Tab-separated table of C-alpha atoms in Angstrom:
chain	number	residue	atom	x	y	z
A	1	UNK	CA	-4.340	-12.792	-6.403
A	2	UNK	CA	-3.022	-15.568	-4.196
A	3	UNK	CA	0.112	-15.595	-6.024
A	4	UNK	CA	-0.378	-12.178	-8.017
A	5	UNK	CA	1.848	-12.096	-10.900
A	6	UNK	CA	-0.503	-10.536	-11.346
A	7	UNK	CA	0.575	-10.948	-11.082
A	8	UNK	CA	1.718	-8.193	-13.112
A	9	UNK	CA	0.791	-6.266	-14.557
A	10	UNK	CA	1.300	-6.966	-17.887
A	11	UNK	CA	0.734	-10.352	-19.774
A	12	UNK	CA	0.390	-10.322	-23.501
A	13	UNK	CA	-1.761	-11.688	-27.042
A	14	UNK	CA	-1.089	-12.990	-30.684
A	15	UNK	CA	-2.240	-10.033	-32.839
A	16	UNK	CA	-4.577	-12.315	-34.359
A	17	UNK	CA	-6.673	-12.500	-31.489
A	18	UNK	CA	-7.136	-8.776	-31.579
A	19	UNK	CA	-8.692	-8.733	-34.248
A	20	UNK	CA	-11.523	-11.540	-34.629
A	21	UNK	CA	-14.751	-10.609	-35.345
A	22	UNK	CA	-16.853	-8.679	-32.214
A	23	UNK	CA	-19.120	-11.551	-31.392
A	24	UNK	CA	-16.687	-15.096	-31.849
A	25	UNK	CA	-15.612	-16.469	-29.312
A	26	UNK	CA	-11.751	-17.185	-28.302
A	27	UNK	CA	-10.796	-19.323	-25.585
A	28	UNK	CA	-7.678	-19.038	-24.031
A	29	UNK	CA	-5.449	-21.576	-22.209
A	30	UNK	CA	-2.079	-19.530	-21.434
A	31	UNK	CA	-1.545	-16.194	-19.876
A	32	UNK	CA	-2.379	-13.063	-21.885
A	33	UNK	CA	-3.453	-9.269	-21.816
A	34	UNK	CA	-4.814	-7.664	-24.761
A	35	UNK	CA	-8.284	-5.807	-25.913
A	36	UNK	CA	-11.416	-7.917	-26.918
A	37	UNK	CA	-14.449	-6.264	-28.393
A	38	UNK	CA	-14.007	-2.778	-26.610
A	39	UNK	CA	-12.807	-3.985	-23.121
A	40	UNK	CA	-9.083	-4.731	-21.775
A	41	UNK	CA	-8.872	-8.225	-20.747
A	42	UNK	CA	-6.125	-10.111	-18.196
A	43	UNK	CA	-5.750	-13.544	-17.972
A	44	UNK	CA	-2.925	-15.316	-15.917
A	45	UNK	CA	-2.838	-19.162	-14.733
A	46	UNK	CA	0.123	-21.398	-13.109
A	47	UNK	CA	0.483	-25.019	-12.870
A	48	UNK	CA	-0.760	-27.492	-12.107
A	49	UNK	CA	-4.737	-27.866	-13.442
A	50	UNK	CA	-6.533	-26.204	-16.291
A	51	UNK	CA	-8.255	-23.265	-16.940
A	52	UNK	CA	-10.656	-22.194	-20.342
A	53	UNK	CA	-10.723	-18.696	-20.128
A	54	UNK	CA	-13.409	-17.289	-23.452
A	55	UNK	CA	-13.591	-14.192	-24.467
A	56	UNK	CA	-17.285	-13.395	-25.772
A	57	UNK	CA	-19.020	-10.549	-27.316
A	58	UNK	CA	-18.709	-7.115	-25.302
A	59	UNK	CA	-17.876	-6.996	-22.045
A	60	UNK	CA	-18.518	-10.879	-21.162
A	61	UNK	CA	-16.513	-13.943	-20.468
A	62	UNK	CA	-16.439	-17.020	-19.680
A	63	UNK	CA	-14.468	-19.289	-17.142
A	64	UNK	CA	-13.795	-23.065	-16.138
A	65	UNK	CA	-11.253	-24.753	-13.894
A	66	UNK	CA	-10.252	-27.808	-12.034
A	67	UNK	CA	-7.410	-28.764	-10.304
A	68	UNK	CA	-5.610	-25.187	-10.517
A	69	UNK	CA	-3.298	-24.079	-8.388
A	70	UNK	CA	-4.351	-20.447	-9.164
A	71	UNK	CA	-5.531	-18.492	-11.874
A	72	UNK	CA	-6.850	-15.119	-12.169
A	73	UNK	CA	-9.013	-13.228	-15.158
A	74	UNK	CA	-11.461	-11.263	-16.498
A	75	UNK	CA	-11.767	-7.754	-18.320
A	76	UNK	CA	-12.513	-4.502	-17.957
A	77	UNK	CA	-9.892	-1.562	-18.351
A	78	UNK	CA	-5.950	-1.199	-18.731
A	79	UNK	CA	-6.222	1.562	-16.539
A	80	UNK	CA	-8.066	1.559	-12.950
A	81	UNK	CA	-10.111	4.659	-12.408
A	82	UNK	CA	-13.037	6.339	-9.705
A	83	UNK	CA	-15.912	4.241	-11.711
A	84	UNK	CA	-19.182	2.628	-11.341
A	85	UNK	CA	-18.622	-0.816	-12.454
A	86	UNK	CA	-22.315	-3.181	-13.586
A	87	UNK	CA	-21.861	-6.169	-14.123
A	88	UNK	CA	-24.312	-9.669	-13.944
A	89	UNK	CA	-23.522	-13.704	-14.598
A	90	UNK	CA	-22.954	-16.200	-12.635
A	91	UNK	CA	-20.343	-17.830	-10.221
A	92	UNK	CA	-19.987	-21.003	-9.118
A	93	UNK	CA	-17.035	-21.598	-6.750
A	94	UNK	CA	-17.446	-24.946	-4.413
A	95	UNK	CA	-13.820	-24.750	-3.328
A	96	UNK	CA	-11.668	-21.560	-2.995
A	97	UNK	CA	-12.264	-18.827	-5.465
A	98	UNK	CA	-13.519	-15.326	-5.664
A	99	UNK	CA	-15.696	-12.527	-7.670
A	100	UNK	CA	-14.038	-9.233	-7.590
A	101	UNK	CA	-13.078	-6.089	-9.075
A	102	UNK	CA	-9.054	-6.095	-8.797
A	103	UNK	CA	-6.627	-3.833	-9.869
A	104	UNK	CA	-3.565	-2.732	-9.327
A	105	UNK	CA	-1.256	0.655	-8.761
A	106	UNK	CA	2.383	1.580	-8.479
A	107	UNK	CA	4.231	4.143	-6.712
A	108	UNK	CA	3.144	2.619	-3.693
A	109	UNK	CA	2.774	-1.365	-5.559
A	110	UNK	CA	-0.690	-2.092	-4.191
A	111	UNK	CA	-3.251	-5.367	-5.350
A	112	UNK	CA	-6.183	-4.685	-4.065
A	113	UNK	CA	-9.689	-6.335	-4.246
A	114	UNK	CA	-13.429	-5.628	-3.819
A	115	UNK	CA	-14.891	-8.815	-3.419
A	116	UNK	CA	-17.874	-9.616	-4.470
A	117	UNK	CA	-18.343	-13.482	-3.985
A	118	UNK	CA	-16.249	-16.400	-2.622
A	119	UNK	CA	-16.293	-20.152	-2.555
A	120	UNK	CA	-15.877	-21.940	0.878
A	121	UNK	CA	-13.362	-19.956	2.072
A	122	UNK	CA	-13.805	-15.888	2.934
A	123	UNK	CA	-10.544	-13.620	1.751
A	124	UNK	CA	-8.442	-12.740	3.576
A	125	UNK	CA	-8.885	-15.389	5.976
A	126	UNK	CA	-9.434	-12.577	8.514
A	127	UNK	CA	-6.897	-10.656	9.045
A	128	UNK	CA	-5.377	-7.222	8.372
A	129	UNK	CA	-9.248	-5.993	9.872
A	130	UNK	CA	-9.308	-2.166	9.519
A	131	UNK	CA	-13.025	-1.178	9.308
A	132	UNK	CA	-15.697	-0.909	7.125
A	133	UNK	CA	-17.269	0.756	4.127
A	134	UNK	CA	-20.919	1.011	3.213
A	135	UNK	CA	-21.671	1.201	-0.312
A	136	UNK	CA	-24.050	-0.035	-3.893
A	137	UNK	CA	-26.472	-1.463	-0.837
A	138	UNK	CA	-23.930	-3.624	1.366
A	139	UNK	CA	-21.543	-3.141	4.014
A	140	UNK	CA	-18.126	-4.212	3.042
A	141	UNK	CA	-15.379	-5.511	5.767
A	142	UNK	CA	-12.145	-3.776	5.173
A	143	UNK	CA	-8.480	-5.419	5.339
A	144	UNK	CA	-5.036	-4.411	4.528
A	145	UNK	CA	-2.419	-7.523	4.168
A	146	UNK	CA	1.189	-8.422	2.966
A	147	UNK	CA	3.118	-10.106	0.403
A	148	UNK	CA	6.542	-10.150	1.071
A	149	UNK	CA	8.843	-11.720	-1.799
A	150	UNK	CA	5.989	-12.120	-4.161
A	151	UNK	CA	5.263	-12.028	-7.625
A	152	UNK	CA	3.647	-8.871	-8.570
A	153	UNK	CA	3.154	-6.737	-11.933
A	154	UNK	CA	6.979	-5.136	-11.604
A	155	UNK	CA	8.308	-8.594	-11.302
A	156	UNK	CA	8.847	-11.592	-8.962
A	157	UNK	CA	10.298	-11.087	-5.240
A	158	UNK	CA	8.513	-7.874	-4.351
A	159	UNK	CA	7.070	-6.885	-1.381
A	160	UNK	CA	3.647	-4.825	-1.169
A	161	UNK	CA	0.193	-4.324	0.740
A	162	UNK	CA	-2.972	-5.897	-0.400
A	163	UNK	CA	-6.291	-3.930	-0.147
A	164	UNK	CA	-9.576	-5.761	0.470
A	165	UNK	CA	-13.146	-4.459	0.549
A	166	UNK	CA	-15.258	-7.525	1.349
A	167	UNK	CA	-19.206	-7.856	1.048
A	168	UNK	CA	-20.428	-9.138	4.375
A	169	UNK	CA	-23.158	-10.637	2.287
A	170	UNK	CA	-22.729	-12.485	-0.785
A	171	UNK	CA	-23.976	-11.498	-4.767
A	172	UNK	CA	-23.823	-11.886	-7.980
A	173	UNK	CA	-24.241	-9.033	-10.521
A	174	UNK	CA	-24.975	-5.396	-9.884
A	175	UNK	CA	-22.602	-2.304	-9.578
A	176	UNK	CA	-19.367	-1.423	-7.424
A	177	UNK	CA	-18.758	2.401	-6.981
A	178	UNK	CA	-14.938	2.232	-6.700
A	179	UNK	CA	-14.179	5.277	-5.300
A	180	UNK	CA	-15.962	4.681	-2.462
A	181	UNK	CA	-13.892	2.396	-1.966
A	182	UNK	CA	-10.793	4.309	-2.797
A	183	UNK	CA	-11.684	6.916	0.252
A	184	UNK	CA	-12.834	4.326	2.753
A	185	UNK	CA	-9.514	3.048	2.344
A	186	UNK	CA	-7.795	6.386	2.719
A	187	UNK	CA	-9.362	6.985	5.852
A	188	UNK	CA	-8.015	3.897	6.884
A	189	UNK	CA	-4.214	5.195	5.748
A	190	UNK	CA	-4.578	2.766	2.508
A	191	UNK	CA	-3.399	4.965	0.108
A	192	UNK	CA	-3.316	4.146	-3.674
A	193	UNK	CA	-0.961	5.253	-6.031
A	194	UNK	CA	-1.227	5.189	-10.090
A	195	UNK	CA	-3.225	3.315	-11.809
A	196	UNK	CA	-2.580	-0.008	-13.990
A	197	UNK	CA	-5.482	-2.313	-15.198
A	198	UNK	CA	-8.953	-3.143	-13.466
A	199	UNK	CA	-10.743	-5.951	-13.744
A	200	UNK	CA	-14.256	-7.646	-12.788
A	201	UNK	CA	-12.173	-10.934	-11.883
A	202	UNK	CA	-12.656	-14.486	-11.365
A	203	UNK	CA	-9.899	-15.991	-9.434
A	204	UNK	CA	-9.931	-19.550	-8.394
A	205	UNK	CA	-6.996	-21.229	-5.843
A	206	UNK	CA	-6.430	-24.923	-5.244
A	207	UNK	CA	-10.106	-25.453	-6.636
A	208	UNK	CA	-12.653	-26.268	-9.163
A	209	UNK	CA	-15.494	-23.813	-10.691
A	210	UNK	CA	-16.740	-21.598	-13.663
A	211	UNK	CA	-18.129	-18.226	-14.484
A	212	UNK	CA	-19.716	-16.067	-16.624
A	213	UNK	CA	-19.821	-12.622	-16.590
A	214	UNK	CA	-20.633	-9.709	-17.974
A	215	UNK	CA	-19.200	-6.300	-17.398
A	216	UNK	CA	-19.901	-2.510	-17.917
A	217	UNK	CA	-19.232	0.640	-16.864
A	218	UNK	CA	-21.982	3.067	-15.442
A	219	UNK	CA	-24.984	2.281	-13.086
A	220	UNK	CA	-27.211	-0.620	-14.978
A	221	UNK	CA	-29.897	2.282	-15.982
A	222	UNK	CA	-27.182	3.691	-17.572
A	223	UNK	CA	-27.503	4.531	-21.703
A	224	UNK	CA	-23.622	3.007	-22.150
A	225	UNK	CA	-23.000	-0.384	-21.568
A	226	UNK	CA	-19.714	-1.122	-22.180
A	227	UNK	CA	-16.693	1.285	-22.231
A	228	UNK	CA	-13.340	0.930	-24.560
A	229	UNK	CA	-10.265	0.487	-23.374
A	230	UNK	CA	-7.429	2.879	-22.662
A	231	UNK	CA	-4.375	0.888	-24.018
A	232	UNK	CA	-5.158	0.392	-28.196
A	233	UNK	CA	-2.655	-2.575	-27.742
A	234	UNK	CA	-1.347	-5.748	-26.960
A	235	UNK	CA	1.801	-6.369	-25.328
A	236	UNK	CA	3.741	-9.107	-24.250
A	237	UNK	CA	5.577	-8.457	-20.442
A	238	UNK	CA	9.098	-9.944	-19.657
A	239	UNK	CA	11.166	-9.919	-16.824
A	240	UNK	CA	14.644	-10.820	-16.405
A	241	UNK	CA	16.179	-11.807	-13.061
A	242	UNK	CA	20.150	-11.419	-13.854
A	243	UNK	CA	23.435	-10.112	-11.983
A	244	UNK	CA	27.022	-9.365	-13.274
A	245	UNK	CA	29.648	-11.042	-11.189
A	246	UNK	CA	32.087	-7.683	-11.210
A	247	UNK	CA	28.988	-5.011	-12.167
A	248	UNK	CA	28.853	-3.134	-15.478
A	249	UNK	CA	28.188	-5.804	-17.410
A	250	UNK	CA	25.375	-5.382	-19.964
A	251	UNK	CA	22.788	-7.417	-21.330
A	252	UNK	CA	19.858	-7.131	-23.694
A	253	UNK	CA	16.533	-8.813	-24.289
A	254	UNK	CA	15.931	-9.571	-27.691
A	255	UNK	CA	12.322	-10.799	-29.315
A	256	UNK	CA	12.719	-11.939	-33.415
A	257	UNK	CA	16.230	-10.703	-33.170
A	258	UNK	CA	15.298	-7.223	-32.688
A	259	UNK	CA	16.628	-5.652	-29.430
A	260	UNK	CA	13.823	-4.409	-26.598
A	261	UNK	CA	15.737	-3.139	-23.903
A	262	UNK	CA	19.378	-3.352	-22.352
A	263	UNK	CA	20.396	-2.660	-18.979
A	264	UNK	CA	23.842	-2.765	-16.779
A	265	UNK	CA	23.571	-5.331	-14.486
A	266	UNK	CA	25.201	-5.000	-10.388
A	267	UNK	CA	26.453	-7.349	-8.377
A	268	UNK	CA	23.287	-8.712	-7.171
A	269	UNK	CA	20.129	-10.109	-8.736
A	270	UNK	CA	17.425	-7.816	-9.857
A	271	UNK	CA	14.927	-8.145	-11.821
A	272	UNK	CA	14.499	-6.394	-15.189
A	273	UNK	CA	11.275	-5.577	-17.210
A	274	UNK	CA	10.349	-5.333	-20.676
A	275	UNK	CA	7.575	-5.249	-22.857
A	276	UNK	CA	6.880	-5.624	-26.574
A	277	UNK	CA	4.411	-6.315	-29.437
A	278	UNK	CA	6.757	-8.252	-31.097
A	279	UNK	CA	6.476	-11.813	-31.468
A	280	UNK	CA	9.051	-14.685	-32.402
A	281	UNK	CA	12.422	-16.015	-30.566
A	282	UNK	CA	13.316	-14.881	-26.949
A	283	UNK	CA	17.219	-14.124	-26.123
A	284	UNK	CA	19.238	-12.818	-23.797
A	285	UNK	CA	22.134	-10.997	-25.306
A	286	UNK	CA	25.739	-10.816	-22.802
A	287	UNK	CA	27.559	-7.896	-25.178
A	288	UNK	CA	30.561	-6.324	-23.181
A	289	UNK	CA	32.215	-8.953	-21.860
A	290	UNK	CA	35.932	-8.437	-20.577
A	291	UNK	CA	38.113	-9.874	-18.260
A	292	UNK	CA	36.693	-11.008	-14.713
A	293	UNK	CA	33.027	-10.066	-15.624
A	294	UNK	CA	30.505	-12.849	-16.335
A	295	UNK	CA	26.712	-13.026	-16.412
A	296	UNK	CA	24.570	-15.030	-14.449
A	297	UNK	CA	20.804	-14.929	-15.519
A	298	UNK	CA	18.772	-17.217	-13.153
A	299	UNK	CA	15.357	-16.955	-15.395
A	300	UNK	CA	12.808	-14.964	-17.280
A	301	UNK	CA	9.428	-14.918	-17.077
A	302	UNK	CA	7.350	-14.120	-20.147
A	303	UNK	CA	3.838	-13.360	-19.823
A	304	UNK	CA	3.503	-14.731	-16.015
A	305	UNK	CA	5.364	-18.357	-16.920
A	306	UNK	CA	8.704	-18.617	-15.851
A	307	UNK	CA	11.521	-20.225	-17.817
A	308	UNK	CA	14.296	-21.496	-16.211
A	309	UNK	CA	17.551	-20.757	-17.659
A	310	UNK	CA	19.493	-23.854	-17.170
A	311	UNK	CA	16.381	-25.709	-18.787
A	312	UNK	CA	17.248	-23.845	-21.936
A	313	UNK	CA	19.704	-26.060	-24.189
A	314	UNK	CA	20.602	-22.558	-26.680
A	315	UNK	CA	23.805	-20.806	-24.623
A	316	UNK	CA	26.226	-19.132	-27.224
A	317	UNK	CA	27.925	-17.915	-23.978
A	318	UNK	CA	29.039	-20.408	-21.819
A	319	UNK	CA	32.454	-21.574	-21.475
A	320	UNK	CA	32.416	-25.607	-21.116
A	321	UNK	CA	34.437	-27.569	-22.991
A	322	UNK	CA	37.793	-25.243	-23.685
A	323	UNK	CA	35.985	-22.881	-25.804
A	324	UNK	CA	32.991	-20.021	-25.548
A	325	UNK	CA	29.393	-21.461	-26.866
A	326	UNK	CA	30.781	-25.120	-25.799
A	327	UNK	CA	27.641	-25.615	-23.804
A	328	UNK	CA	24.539	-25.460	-22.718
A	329	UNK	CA	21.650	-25.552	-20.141
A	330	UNK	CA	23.481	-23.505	-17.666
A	331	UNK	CA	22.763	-20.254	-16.136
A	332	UNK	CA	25.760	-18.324	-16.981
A	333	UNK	CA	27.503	-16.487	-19.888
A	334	UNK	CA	31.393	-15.954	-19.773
A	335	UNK	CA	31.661	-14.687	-22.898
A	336	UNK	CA	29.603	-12.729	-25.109
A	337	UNK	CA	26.891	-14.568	-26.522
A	338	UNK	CA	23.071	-15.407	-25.572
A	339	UNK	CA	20.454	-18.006	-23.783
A	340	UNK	CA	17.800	-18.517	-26.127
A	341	UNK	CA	14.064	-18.988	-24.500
A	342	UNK	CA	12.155	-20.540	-26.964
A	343	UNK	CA	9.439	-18.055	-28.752
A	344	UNK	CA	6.750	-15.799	-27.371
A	345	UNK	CA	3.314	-17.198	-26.350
């Protein structure tokens, strides 16, 4: 995506969602990842605008937008594979938006897209030209670009290639043999690494527009037409972007006051990721303090929305006001305590 999260890998569901009847409908308005009728699903918006994202029976959704910055979802597998990918609906993008199959891999951190249909404007805008691939009756144009300091399924401030396989022509509905695409690019020196989830995406930027697609793997003559999904799960993603102002210091993320993760924080700020089923209050624990070492978290994001940490008014560990806890909305902990983030989508 534009601004991936992505982009992310990762974004997360109520269990209740997982487990509505196969053919009602759910409609979605902040960012998630789960499993809907057989088919892993990502869904991941910013501000400003709107977005209905609906999950429908099988492999199909359903999309509208206006005003959005960006947004990017649809569903198909938690983990990318060599597939043929059918799918058929409709797209209607008058400003900036695409149809694609994206995905994503680590070890190298690659986005990459095979793009199907645009709005007015053609991704990537034309640069990053490395060849071309013909495949599934169309010749694709081939680019590799850069994000530098950009969100990304490992967490914010990350930099990484984008791949891009786009149809000189434009359609709507039919299949995408992926692994062609996988060896044009490695011809090209666009290698992949492992797998996370693949999509048949809608993505809109700065626009308006809607869709409404269906998806499946195999050819469309195919006897299967729709495929489960690899994960069995829903999860909700964190990150935590935190430093210690000596190193050693340690921190943990806590959902319904059960601990996910700790870590030892350096000097400088990284960013920390977590993920968990669990669902209730959001805190991050400071739990060795000692003298000259404080904690300085500058924000988490939870499920692709970031939350500021000096917009949070529950800090146990700040030291305002001659004592420990004698504050709030602030960034730091002193002392041991915790910055509490509200609850989990």
């Amino acid at each position: 995506m534009i601004v991936s999260l992505k982009r992310l890998a990762s974004l997360a569901c109520l269990v209740v969602l997982c487990s509505q009847a196969a053919h009602a409908q759910t409609c979605l308005t902040s960012s998630q990842t789960c499993t809907n009728n057989g088919f892993y699903y990502s869904f991941w918006k910013d501000s400003p605008g709107t977005v209905q994202f609906c999950l429908q029976s099988g492999g199909r959704y359903t999309s509208n937008w206006s005003g959005i910055n960006n947004w990017v979802g649809g569903k198909g597998w938690s983990t990318g594979a060599r597939r043929v990918v059918s799918y058929s609906g409709t797209f209607n993008s008058p400003g900036n938006g695409y149809l694609s199959l994206y995905g994503w891999t680590t070890n190298p951190l690659v986005e990459y897209y095979i793009v199907d249909n645009w709005g007015t404007y053609r991704p990537p805008g034309g640069s990053g030209f490395m060849g071309t691939v013909t495949s599934d009756g169309g010749t694709y144009d081939v680019y590799r670009t850069q994000r530098v300091d950009a969100p990304s399924i490992i967490g914010d401030h990350q930099t990484f290639y984008q791949y891009w396989s786009v149809r000189q022509s434009k359609r709507t509905g039919g299949t995408i043999t992926t692994g062609n695409h996988f060896d044009a690019w490695a011809s090209y020196g666009m290698n992949l690494g492992s797998h996370n989830y693949q999509i048949l995406a809608t993505e809109g930027y700065q626009s308006n527009g809607s869709s409404d697609i269906t998806v499946s793997e195999g050819s469309s003559s195919s006897s299967s037409s729709s495929s489960s999904s690899s994960g069995g799960g829903c999860s909700k993603s964190f990150t935590v972007r935190a430093r210690g102002t000596a190193g050693g210091e340690q921190i943990r993320l806590r959902v319904n006051n059960t601990t996910v993760q700790t870590w030892t924080l350096g000097t400088a700020y990284q960013n920390y990721t977590a993920s968990t089923t669990l669902s209730g209050g959001i805190t991050v624990e400071y739990f060795n303090d000692s003298s000259g070492h404080d904690v300085q978290v500058d924000y988490i994001i939870v499920n692709g929305a970031t939350r500021q940490s000096e917009a949070q008014s529950y800090n146990t560990g700040l030291y305002a006001n001659g004592r420990c806890g004698g504050g709030s909305n602030s960034e730091w902990m002193h002392c041991n305590g915790a910055i509490g983030y509200g609850n989990t989508p």
